[in-house]
mmCIF file of N, CA, C and O in Angstrom:
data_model
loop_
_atom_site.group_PDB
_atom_site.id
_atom_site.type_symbol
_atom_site.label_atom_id
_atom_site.label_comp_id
_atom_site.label_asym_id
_atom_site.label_seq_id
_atom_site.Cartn_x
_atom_site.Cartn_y
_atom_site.Cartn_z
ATOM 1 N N UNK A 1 -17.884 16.781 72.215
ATOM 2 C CA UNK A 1 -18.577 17.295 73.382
ATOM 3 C C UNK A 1 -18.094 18.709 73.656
ATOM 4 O O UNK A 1 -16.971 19.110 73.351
ATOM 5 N N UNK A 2 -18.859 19.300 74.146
ATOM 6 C CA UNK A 2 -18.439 20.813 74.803
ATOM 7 C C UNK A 2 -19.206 20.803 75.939
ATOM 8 O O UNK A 2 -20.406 20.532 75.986
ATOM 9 N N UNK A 3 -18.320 21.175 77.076
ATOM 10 C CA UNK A 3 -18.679 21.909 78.474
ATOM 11 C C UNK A 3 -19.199 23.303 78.488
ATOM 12 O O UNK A 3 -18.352 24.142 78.182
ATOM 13 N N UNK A 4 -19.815 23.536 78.633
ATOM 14 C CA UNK A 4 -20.303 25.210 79.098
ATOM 15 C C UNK A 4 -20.092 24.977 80.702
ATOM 16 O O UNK A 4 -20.233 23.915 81.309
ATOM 17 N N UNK A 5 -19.740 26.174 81.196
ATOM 18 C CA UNK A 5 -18.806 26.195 82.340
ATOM 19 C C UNK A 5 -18.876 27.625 83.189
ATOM 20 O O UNK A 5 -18.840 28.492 82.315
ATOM 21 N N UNK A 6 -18.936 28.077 84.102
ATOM 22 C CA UNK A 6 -18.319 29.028 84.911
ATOM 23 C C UNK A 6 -17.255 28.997 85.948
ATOM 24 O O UNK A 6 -17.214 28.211 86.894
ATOM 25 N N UNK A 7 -16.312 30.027 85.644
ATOM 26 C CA UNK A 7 -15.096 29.544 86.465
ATOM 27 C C UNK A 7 -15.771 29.824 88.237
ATOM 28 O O UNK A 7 -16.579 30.670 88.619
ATOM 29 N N UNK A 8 -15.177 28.928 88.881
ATOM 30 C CA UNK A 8 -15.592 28.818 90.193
ATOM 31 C C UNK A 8 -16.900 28.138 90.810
ATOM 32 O O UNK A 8 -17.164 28.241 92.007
ATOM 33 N N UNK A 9 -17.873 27.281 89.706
ATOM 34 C CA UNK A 9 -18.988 26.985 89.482
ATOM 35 C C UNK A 9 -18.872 25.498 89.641
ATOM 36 O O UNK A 9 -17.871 24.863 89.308
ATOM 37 N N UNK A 10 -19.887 25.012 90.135
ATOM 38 C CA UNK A 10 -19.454 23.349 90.153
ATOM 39 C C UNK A 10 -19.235 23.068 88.726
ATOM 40 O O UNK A 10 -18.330 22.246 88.869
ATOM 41 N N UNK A 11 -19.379 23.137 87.642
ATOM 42 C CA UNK A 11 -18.955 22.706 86.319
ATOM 43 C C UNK A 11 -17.595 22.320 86.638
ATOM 44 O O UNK A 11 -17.427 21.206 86.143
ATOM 45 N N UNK A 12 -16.828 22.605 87.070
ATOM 46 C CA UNK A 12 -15.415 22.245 87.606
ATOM 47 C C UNK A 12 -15.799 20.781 87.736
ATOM 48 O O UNK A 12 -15.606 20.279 86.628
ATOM 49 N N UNK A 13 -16.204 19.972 88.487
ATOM 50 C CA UNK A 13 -16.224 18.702 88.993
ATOM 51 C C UNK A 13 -16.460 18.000 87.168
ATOM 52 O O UNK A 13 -15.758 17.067 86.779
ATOM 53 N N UNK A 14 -17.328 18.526 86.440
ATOM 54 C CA UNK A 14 -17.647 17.887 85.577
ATOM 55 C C UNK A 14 -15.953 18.154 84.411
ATOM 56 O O UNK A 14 -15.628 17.132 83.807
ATOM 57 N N UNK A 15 -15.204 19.182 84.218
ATOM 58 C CA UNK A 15 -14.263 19.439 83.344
ATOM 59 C C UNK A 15 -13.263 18.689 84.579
ATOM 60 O O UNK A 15 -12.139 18.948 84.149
ATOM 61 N N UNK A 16 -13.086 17.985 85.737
ATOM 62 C CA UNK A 16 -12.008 17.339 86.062
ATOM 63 C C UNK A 16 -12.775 15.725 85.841
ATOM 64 O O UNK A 16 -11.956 14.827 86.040
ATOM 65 N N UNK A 17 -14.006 15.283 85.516
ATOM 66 C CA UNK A 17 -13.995 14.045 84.962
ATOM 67 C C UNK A 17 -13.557 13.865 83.779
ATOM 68 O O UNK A 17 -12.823 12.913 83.513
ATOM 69 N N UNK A 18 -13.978 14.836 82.803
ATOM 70 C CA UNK A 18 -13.354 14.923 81.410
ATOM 71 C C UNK A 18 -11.654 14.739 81.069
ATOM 72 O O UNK A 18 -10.946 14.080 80.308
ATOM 73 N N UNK A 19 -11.531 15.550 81.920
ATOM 74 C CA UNK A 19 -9.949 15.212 81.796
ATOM 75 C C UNK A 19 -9.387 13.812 82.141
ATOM 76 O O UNK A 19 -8.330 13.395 81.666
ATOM 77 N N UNK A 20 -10.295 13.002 83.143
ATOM 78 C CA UNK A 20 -10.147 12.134 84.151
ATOM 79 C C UNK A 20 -9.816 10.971 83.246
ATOM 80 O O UNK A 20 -8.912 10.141 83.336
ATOM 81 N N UNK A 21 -10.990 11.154 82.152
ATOM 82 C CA UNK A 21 -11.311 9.673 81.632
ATOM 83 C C UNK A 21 -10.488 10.401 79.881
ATOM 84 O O UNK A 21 -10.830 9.762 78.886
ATOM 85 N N UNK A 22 -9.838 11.213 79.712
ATOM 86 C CA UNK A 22 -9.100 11.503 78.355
ATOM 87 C C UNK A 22 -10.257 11.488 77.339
ATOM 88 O O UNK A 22 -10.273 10.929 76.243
ATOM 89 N N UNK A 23 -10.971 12.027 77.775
ATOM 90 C CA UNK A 23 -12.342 12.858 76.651
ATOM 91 C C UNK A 23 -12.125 14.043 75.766
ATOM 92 O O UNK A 23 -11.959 15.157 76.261
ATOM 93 N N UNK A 24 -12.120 13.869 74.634
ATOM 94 C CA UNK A 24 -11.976 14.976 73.465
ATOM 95 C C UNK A 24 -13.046 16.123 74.296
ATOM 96 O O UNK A 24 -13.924 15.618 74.994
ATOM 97 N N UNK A 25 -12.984 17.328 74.233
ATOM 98 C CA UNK A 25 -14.150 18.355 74.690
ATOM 99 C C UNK A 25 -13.282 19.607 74.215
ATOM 100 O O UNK A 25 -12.120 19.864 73.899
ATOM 101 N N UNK A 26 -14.644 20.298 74.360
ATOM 102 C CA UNK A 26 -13.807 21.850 73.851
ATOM 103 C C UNK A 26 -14.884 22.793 75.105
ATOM 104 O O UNK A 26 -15.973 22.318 75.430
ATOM 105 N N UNK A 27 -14.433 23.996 75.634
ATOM 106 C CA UNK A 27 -14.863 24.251 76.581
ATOM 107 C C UNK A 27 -15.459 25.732 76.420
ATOM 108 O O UNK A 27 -14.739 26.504 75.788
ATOM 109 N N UNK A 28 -16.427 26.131 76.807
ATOM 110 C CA UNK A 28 -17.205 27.453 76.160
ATOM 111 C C UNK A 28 -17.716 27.959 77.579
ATOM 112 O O UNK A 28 -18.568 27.336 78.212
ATOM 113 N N UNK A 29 -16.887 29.624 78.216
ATOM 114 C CA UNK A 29 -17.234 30.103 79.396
ATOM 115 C C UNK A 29 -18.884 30.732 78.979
ATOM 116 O O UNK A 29 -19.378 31.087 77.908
ATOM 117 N N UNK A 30 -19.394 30.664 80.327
ATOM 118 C CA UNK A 30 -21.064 31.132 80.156
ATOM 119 C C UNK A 30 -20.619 32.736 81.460
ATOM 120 O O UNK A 30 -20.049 32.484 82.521
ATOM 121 N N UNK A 31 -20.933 33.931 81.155
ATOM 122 C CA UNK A 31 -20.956 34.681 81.833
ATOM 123 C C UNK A 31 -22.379 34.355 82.349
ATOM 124 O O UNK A 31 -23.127 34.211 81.382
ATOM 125 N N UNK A 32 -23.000 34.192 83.500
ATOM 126 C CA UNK A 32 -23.808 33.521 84.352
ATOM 127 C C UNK A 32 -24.445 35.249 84.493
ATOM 128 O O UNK A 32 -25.664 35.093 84.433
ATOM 129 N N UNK A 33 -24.273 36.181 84.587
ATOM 130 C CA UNK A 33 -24.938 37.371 85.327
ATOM 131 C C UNK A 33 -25.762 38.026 83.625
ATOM 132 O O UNK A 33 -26.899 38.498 83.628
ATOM 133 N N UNK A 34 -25.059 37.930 82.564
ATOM 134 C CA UNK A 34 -25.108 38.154 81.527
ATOM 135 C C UNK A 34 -25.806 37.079 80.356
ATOM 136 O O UNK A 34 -26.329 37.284 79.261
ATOM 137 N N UNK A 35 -25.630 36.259 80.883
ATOM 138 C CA UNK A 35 -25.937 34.563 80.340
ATOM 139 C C UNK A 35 -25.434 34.755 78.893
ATOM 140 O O UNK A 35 -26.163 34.364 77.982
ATOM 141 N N UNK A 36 -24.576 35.169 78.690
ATOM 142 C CA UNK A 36 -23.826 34.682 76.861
ATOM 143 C C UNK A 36 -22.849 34.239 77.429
ATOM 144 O O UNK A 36 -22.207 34.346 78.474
ATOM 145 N N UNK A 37 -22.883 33.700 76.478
ATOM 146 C CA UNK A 37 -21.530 32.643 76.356
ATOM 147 C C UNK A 37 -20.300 33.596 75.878
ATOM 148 O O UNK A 37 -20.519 34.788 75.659
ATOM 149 N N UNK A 38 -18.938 33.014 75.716
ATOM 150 C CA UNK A 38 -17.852 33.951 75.366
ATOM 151 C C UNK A 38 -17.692 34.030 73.844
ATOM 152 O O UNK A 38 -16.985 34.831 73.232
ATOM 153 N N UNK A 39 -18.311 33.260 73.439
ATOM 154 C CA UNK A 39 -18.688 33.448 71.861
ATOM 155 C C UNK A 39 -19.851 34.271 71.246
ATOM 156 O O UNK A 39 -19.885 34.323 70.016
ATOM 157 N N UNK A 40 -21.010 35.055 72.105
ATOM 158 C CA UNK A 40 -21.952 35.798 72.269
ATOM 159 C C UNK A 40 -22.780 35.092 71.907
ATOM 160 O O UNK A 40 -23.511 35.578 71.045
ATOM 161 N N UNK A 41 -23.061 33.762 72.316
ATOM 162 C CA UNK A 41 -24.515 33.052 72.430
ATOM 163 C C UNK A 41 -25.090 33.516 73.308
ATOM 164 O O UNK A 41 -24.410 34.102 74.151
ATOM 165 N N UNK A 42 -26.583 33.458 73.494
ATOM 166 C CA UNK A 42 -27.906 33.361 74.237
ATOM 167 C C UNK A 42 -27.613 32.384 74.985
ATOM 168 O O UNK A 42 -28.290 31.444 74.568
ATOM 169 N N UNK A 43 -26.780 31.933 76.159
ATOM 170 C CA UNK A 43 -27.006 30.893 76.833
ATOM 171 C C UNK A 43 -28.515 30.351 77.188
ATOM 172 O O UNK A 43 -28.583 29.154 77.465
ATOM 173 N N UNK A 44 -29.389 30.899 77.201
ATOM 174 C CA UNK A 44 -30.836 30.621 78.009
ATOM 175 C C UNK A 44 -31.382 29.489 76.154
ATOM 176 O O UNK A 44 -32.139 28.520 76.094
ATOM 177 N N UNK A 45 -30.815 29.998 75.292
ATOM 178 C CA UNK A 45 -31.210 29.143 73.941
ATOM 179 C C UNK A 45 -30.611 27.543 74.406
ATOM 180 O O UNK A 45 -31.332 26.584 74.133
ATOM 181 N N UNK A 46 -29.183 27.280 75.161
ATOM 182 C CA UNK A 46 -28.709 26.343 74.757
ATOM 183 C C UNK A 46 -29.507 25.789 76.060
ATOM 184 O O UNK A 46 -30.224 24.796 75.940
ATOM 185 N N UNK A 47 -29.379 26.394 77.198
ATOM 186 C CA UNK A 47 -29.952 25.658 78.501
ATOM 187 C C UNK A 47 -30.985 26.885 78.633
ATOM 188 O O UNK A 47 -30.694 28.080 78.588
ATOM 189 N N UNK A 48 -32.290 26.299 78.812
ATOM 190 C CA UNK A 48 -33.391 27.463 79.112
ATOM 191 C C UNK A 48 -33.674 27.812 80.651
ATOM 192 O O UNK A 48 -34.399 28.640 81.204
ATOM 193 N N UNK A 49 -32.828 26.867 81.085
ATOM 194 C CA UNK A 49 -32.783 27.047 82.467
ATOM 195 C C UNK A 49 -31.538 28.190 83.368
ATOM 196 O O UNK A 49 -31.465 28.476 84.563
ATOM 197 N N UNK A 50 -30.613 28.665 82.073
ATOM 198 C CA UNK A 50 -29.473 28.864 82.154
ATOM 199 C C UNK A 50 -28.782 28.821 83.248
ATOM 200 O O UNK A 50 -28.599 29.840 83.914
ATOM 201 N N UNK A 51 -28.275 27.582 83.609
ATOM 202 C CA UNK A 51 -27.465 27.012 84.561
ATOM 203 C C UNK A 51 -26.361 26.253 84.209
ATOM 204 O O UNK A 51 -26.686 25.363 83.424
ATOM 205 N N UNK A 52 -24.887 26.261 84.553
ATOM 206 C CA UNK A 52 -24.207 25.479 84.605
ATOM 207 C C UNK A 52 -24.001 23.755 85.478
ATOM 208 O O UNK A 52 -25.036 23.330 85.991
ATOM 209 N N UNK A 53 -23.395 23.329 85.542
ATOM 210 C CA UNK A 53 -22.396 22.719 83.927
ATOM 211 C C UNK A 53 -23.974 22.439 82.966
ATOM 212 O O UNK A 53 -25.055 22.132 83.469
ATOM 213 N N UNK A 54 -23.710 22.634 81.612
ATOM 214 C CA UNK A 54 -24.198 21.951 80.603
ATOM 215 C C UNK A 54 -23.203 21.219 79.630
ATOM 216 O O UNK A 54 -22.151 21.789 79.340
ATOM 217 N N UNK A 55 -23.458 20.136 79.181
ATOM 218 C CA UNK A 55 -22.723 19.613 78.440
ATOM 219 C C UNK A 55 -23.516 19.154 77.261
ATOM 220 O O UNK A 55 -24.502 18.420 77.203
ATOM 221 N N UNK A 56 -22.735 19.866 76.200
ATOM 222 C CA UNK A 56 -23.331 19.370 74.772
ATOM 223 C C UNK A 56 -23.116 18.260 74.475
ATOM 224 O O UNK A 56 -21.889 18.170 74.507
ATOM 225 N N UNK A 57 -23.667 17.001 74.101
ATOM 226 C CA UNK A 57 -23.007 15.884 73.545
ATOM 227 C C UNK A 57 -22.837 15.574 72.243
ATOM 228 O O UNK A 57 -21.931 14.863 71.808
ATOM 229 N N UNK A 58 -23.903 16.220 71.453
ATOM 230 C CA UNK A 58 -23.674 16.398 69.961
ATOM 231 C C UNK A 58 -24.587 17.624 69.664
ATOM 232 O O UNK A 58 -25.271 17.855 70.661
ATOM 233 N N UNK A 59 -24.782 18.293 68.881
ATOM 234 C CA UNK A 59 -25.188 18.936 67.646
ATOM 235 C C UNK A 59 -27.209 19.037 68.687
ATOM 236 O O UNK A 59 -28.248 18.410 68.481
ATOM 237 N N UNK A 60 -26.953 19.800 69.404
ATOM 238 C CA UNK A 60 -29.082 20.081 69.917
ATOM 239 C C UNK A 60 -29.063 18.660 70.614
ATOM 240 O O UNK A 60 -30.158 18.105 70.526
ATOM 241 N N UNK A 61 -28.323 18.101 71.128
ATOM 242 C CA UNK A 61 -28.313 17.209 72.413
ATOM 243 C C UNK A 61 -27.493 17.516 73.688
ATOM 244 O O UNK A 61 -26.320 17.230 73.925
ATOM 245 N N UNK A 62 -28.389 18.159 74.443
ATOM 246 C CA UNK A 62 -27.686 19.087 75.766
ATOM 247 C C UNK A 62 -27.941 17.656 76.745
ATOM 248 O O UNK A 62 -28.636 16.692 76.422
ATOM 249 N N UNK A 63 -27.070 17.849 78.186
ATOM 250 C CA UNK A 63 -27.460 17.135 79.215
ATOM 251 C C UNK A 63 -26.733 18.273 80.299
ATOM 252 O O UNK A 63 -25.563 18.653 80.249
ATOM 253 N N UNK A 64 -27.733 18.673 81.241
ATOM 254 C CA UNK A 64 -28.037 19.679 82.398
ATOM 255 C C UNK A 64 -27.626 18.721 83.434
ATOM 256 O O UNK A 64 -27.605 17.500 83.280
ATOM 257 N N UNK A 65 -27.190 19.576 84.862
ATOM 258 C CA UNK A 65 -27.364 19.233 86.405
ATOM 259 C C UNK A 65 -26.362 18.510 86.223
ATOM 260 O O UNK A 65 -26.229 17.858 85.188
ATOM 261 N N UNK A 66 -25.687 18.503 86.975
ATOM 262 C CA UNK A 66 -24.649 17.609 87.740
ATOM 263 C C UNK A 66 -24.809 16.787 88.031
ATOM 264 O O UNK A 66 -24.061 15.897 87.626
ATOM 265 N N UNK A 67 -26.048 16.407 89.075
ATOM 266 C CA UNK A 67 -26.434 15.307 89.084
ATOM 267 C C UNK A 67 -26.886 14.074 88.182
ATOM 268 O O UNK A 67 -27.109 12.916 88.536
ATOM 269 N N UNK A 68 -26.957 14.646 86.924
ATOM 270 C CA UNK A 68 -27.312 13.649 85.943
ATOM 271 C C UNK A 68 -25.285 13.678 84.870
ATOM 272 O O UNK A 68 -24.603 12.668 84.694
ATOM 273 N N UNK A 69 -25.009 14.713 84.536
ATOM 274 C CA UNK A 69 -23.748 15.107 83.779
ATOM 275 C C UNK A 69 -22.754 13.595 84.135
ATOM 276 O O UNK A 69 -22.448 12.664 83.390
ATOM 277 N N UNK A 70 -22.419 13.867 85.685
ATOM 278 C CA UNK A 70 -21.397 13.078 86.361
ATOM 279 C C UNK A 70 -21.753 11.810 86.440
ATOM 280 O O UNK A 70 -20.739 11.232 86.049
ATOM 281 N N UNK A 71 -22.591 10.949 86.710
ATOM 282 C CA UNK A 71 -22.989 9.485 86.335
ATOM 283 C C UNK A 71 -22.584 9.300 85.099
ATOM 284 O O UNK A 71 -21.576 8.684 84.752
ATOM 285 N N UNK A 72 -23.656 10.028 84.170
ATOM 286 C CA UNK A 72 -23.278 10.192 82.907
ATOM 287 C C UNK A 72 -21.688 9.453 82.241
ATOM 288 O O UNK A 72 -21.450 8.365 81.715
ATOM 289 N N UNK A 73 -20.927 10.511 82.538
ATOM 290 C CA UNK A 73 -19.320 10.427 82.287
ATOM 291 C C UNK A 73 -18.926 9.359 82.722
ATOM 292 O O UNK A 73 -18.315 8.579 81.991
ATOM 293 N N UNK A 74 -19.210 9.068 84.117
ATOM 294 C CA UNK A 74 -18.887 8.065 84.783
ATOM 295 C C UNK A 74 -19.030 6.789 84.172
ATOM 296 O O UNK A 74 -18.136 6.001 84.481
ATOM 297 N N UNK A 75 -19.914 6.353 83.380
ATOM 298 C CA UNK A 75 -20.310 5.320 82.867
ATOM 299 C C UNK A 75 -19.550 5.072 81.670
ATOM 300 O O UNK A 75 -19.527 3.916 81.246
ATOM 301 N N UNK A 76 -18.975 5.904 81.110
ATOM 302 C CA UNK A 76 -18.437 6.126 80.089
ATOM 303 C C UNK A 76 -17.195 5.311 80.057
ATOM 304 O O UNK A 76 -16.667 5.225 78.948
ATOM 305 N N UNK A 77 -16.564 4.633 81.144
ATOM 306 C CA UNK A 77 -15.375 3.710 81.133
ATOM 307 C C UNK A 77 -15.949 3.243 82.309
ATOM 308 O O UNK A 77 -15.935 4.028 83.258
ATOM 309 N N UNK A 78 -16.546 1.945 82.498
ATOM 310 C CA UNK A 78 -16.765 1.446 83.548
ATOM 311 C C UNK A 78 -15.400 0.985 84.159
ATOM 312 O O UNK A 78 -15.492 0.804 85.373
ATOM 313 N N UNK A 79 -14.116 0.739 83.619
ATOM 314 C CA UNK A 79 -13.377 -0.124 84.062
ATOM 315 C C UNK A 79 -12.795 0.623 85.154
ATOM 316 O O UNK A 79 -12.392 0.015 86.145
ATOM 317 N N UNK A 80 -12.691 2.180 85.051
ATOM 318 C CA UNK A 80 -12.726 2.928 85.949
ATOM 319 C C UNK A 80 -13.110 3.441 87.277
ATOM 320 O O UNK A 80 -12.713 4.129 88.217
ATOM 321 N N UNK A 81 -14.015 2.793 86.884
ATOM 322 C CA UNK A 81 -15.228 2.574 88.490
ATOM 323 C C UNK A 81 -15.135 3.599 89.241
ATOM 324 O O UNK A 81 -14.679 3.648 90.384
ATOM 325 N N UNK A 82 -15.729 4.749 88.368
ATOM 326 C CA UNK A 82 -15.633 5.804 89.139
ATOM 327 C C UNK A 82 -16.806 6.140 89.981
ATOM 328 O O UNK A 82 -16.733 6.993 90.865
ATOM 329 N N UNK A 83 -18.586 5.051 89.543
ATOM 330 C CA UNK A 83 -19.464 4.785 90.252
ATOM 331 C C UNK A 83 -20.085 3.910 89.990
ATOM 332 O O UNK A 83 -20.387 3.432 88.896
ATOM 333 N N UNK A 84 -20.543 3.381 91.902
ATOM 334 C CA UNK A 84 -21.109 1.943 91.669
ATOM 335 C C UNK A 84 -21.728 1.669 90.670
ATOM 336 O O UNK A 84 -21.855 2.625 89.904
ATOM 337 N N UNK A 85 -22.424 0.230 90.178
ATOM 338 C CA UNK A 85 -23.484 0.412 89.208
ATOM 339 C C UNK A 85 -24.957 -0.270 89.932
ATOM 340 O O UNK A 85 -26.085 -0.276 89.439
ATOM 341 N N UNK A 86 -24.688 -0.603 90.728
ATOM 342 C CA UNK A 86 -26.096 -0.487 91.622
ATOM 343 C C UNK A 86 -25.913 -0.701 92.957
ATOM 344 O O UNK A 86 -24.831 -1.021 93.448
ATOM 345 N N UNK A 87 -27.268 -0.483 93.771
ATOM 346 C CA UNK A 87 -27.177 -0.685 95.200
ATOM 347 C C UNK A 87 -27.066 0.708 96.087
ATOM 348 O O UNK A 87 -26.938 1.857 95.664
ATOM 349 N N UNK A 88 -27.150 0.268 97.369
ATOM 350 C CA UNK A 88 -26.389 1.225 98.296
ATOM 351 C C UNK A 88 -25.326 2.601 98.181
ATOM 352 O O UNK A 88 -25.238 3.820 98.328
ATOM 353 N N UNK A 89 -24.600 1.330 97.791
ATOM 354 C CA UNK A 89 -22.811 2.305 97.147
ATOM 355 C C UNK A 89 -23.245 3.325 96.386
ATOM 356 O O UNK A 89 -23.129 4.510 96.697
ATOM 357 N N UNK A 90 -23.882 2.796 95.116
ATOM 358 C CA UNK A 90 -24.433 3.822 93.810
ATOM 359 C C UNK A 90 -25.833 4.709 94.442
ATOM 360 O O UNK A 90 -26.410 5.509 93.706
ATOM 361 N N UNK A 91 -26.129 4.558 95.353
ATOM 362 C CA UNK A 91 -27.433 5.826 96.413
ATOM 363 C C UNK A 91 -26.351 6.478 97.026
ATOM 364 O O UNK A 91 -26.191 7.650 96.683
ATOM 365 N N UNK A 92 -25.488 5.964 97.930
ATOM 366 C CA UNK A 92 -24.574 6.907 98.249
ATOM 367 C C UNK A 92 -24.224 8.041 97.503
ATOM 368 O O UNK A 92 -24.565 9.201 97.734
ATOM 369 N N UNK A 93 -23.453 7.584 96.509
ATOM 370 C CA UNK A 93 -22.657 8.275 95.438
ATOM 371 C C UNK A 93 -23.481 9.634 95.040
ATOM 372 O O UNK A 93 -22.937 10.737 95.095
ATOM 373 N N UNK A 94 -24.840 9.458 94.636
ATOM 374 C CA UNK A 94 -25.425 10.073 93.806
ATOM 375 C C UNK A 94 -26.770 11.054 95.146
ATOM 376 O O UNK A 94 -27.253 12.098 94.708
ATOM 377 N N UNK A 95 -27.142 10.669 96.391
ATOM 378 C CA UNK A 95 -27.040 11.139 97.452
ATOM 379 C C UNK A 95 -25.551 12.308 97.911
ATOM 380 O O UNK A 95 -25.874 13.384 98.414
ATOM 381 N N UNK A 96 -24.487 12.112 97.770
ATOM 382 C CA UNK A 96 -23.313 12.670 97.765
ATOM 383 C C UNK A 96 -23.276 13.876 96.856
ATOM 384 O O UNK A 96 -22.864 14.989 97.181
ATOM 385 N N UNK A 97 -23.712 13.552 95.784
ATOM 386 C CA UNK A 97 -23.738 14.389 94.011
ATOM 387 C C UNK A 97 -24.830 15.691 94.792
ATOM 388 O O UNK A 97 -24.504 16.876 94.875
ATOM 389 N N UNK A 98 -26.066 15.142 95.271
ATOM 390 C CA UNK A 98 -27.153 15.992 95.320
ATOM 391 C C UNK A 98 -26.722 16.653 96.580
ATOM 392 O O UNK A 98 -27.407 17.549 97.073
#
């Protein structure tokens, strides 16, 4: 996985789940005013929306918004229970996200 990220950017919430749950990732800054990346990608190629967090999950499989990223992860060790898995609780949560 790789994070694309801006420092001070909610992408933060998404690189402290990563760490959270001991996820392999490698992390790639997006200059946001400039939209390349620090490796001189076209950010607008990887997200056409060019917005942070994006998270690569493999090889031309992106997942955008926070609101979708963080469930995402979340699910990724349920034993963790870092969100409900249905109901109320899990509208909260994701009401909370948005």
């Amino acid at each position: 996985m790789k994070l694309y990220y801006t420092p001070g950017a909610c992408s933060l919430a998404v690189h402290i789940i990563l760490n959270e749950l001991h996820l392999d990732y490698d992390l790639e800054k997006v200059d946001i005013k400039t939209h390349q990346t620090e490796t001189g990608q076209d950010f607008f190629k990887i997200n056409p929306k060019g917005a942070v967090p994006t998270l690569e999950l493999s090889k031309d499989v992106f997942l955008t918004e926070i609101v979708a990223i963080l469930p995402f992860l979340a699910e990724l060790d349920p034993n963790k229970q870092m969100i409900p898995n249905m109901g109320l609780e899990r509208a909260r949560v994701l009401e909370w996200l948005g």
